[in-house]
Coordinates of C-alpha atoms in Angstrom, one line a residue:
Chain A
X1 CA 132.6 -75.6 12.1
X2 CA 130.6 -73.3 14.4
X3 CA 128.8 -75.5 16.9
X4 CA 127.2 -72.5 18.7
X5 CA 125.7 -69.8 16.4
X6 CA 124.4 -66.4 17.1
X7 CA 123.1 -65.3 13.7
X8 CA 122.3 -61.7 14.6
X9 CA 125.5 -59.7 15.0
X10 CA 123.5 -56.8 16.3
X11 CA 120.1 -55.8 17.7
X12 CA 118.6 -52.4 18.5
X13 CA 115.7 -52.0 21.0
X14 CA 113.9 -49.1 22.6
X15 CA 114.2 -48.6 26.3
X16 CA 111.4 -50.4 28.2
X17 CA 110.7 -52.9 25.4
X18 CA 111.7 -56.5 25.3
X19 CA 115.1 -57.6 23.9
X20 CA 115.3 -61.2 22.5
X21 CA 118.7 -62.6 21.7
X22 CA 118.9 -66.0 19.9
X23 CA 121.3 -68.8 19.9
X24 CA 121.4 -72.1 18.0
X25 CA 123.6 -75.1 18.6
X26 CA 124.4 -78.3 16.7
X27 CA 125.8 -80.7 19.2
X28 CA 123.4 -82.9 21.2
X29 CA 126.1 -83.6 23.8
X30 CA 125.7 -80.0 25.1
X31 CA 123.8 -80.2 28.4
X32 CA 124.3 -76.8 30.0
X33 CA 124.0 -73.4 28.5
X34 CA 125.1 -69.9 29.7
X35 CA 124.9 -66.3 28.7
X36 CA 127.7 -63.9 29.3
X37 CA 127.6 -60.1 28.9
X38 CA 130.6 -58.1 27.8
X39 CA 131.1 -54.3 28.0
X40 CA 133.8 -52.6 26.0
X41 CA 137.3 -52.9 27.5
X42 CA 136.1 -55.5 30.1
X43 CA 136.0 -59.2 30.2
X44 CA 132.8 -61.1 29.8
X45 CA 130.7 -61.5 33.0
X46 CA 128.3 -64.4 33.7
X47 CA 124.6 -63.5 33.3
X48 CA 122.4 -66.5 33.5
X49 CA 122.4 -70.3 32.8
X50 CA 120.1 -73.2 32.1
X51 CA 120.4 -76.9 32.4
X52 CA 119.2 -79.1 29.6
X53 CA 116.7 -80.7 32.0
X54 CA 114.8 -77.4 32.1
X55 CA 113.1 -75.3 29.5
X56 CA 113.1 -72.0 31.3
X57 CA 115.2 -70.1 33.9
X58 CA 114.4 -66.7 35.2
X59 CA 116.5 -64.2 37.1
X60 CA 114.9 -60.8 37.5
X61 CA 114.6 -59.1 34.2
X62 CA 116.5 -61.9 32.4
X63 CA 114.9 -65.2 31.3
X64 CA 116.5 -67.9 29.2
X65 CA 114.4 -70.3 27.2
X66 CA 115.7 -73.7 25.9
X67 CA 114.1 -75.6 23.1
X68 CA 116.1 -78.9 22.9
X69 CA 114.2 -80.3 20.0
X70 CA 115.1 -77.3 17.9
X71 CA 118.5 -76.9 19.5
X72 CA 117.7 -73.3 20.2
X73 CA 117.9 -71.0 23.2
X74 CA 117.0 -67.4 23.7
X75 CA 117.6 -64.7 26.2
X76 CA 114.8 -62.3 27.0
X77 CA 115.4 -59.0 28.7
X78 CA 112.3 -57.2 30.0
X79 CA 112.2 -54.3 30.3
X80 CA 115.4 -53.4 28.5
X81 CA 117.5 -50.6 29.9
X82 CA 120.3 -48.5 28.4
X83 CA 122.7 -50.1 30.8
X84 CA 122.0 -53.5 29.1
X85 CA 123.8 -52.2 26.0
X86 CA 126.6 -54.7 25.6
X87 CA 127.8 -57.8 23.6
X88 CA 126.0 -60.9 24.7
X89 CA 127.7 -64.3 24.2
X90 CA 125.8 -67.6 24.3
X91 CA 127.9 -70.5 25.5
X92 CA 127.3 -74.3 25.6
X93 CA 129.0 -76.8 27.8
X94 CA 130.2 -80.0 26.1
X95 CA 130.2 -82.7 28.8
X96 CA 132.2 -85.0 26.5
X97 CA 135.2 -82.7 26.4
X98 CA 134.7 -80.4 29.5
X99 CA 134.8 -77.3 27.3
X100 CA 132.7 -74.2 27.0
X101 CA 131.9 -73.4 23.3
X102 CA 131.0 -69.8 22.7
X103 CA 129.0 -68.1 20.0
X104 CA 130.3 -65.0 18.1
X105 CA 128.1 -62.6 20.2
X106 CA 125.3 -60.2 19.6
X107 CA 125.7 -56.5 20.1
X108 CA 122.6 -55.1 21.9
X109 CA 122.0 -51.4 21.8
X110 CA 119.1 -50.1 24.0
X111 CA 118.0 -46.7 22.8
X112 CA 116.8 -44.2 25.5
Chain B
X1 CA 136.0 -56.1 39.1
X2 CA 136.1 -59.9 38.6
X3 CA 139.2 -60.4 40.7
X4 CA 141.1 -61.8 37.8
X5 CA 144.1 -59.8 36.7
X6 CA 145.9 -59.9 33.4
X7 CA 149.1 -58.2 32.3
X8 CA 149.9 -56.5 30.1
X9 CA 146.7 -54.7 28.9
X10 CA 148.2 -54.0 25.6
X11 CA 151.1 -55.5 23.7
X12 CA 152.5 -54.5 20.3
X13 CA 155.2 -56.6 18.7
X14 CA 156.5 -57.8 15.4
X15 CA 156.1 -61.0 13.4
X16 CA 158.4 -63.7 14.5
X17 CA 158.7 -62.5 18.0
X18 CA 157.7 -64.2 21.3
X19 CA 155.5 -62.8 24.0
X20 CA 154.2 -63.9 27.4
X21 CA 150.8 -63.1 28.8
X22 CA 150.2 -63.3 32.5
X23 CA 147.1 -64.1 34.5
X24 CA 146.3 -64.2 38.2
X25 CA 143.1 -66.0 39.1
X26 CA 140.6 -65.0 41.8
X27 CA 141.7 -65.9 45.3
X28 CA 140.7 -69.5 45.9
X29 CA 140.1 -70.4 42.3
X30 CA 142.1 -73.5 41.1
X31 CA 141.2 -73.4 37.4
X32 CA 142.6 -71.0 34.8
X33 CA 141.3 -70.9 31.2
X34 CA 142.7 -69.1 28.2
X35 CA 140.6 -67.8 25.4
X36 CA 141.3 -66.0 22.1
X37 CA 138.9 -63.5 20.6
X38 CA 139.8 -62.5 17.0
X39 CA 137.9 -59.9 15.0
X40 CA 134.3 -61.1 14.3
X41 CA 135.0 -64.3 16.2
X42 CA 133.6 -65.6 19.4
X43 CA 135.7 -66.6 22.3
X44 CA 137.9 -69.5 21.2
X45 CA 138.9 -71.8 24.0
X46 CA 142.6 -72.5 24.0
X47 CA 143.5 -74.4 27.2
X48 CA 142.6 -75.0 30.8
X49 CA 144.8 -75.7 33.8
X50 CA 143.5 -77.0 37.1
X51 CA 145.7 -76.9 40.2
X52 CA 148.8 -76.9 38.1
X53 CA 147.9 -79.6 35.6
X54 CA 146.6 -79.3 32.1
X55 CA 142.9 -80.2 32.2
X56 CA 141.5 -79.6 28.7
X57 CA 142.9 -78.4 25.4
X58 CA 141.1 -76.5 22.7
X59 CA 142.3 -75.0 19.4
X60 CA 145.7 -74.0 20.7
X61 CA 148.4 -73.8 18.1
X62 CA 151.7 -75.6 18.6
X63 CA 153.4 -72.2 18.6
X64 CA 151.5 -71.5 21.8
X65 CA 152.1 -73.0 25.2
X66 CA 150.8 -72.3 28.7
X67 CA 151.5 -73.3 32.3
X68 CA 150.1 -72.8 35.7
X69 CA 152.5 -72.2 38.6
X70 CA 152.4 -73.4 42.2
X71 CA 150.9 -70.0 43.3
X72 CA 148.2 -70.7 40.6
X73 CA 149.0 -67.8 38.3
X74 CA 149.3 -68.8 34.7
X75 CA 151.3 -67.7 31.7
X76 CA 150.4 -68.0 28.0
X77 CA 153.5 -68.0 25.7
X78 CA 153.0 -67.1 22.1
X79 CA 156.0 -67.7 19.8
X80 CA 156.9 -67.2 16.1
X81 CA 154.1 -64.6 16.0
X82 CA 152.1 -64.1 12.9
X83 CA 149.8 -61.2 11.8
X84 CA 146.8 -63.5 12.4
X85 CA 147.7 -63.9 16.1
X86 CA 146.5 -60.3 16.7
X87 CA 143.6 -60.7 19.0
X88 CA 142.2 -60.2 22.5
X89 CA 143.4 -62.9 24.9
X90 CA 141.3 -63.5 27.9
X91 CA 142.0 -65.4 31.0
X92 CA 139.2 -66.8 33.2
X93 CA 139.2 -68.7 36.5
X94 CA 136.8 -70.9 38.4
X95 CA 136.8 -72.6 41.7
X96 CA 136.8 -76.2 40.5
X97 CA 137.8 -78.1 37.4
X98 CA 134.5 -78.3 35.6
X99 CA 134.2 -75.8 32.7
X100 CA 130.4 -75.5 33.3
X101 CA 131.1 -73.6 36.5
X102 CA 130.9 -69.9 36.4
X103 CA 134.0 -68.6 34.9
X104 CA 135.3 -65.2 36.0
X105 CA 137.1 -63.3 33.2
X106 CA 139.9 -60.9 33.4
X107 CA 139.9 -57.6 31.3
X108 CA 142.0 -59.2 28.6
X109 CA 145.3 -58.5 26.8
X110 CA 145.1 -56.9 23.4
X111 CA 147.9 -58.2 21.2
X112 CA 148.8 -56.5 18.0
X113 CA 151.4 -58.1 15.7
X114 CA 152.8 -55.8 13.1

């Protein structure tokens, strides 16, 4: 039972354009959401987060949007750069169990 | 460099064997988390320790066990290994006990069971 879903295994974008990565969740107890980025042969690194009391959080080129009614969040990267090519994991915090639930990841390829 | 170290980087073993994966958290971090990433799977939470005590448990098999030592390093023991245990095992650490805090991940241990 996948509580956090990233339905696009991969995404290819041209350098300079916008990258949009999507994530859906099923559990209404999730109240905090995070995005992690992972390069090959490295561990995931924290990118950006958003609390359920907000609908948008911005950090430089990265913006996360949260639509609670749809149980959907998205990560926007503008403008995309080749160095952004990585696997992006969406994660949700379950306050009932104190656990982070990760999605399966989306491989982003930014073409020069 | 996240400051979290994991050893070994690679491990090849046979079915039925037992292995130990080691993790040293960032200096000052009290929590250690273990995750498993199998092919085409996301990061599956296994277990969390906070200051030496088990804090949260995820989908950890009974054949697997972990502990956190007084110096805060942690070990994940995998026994009676099966082919399906082949995966990347990540350790992460955070300052406090809440899993919503930023977790800093190590580079992982790649386990191959033949």
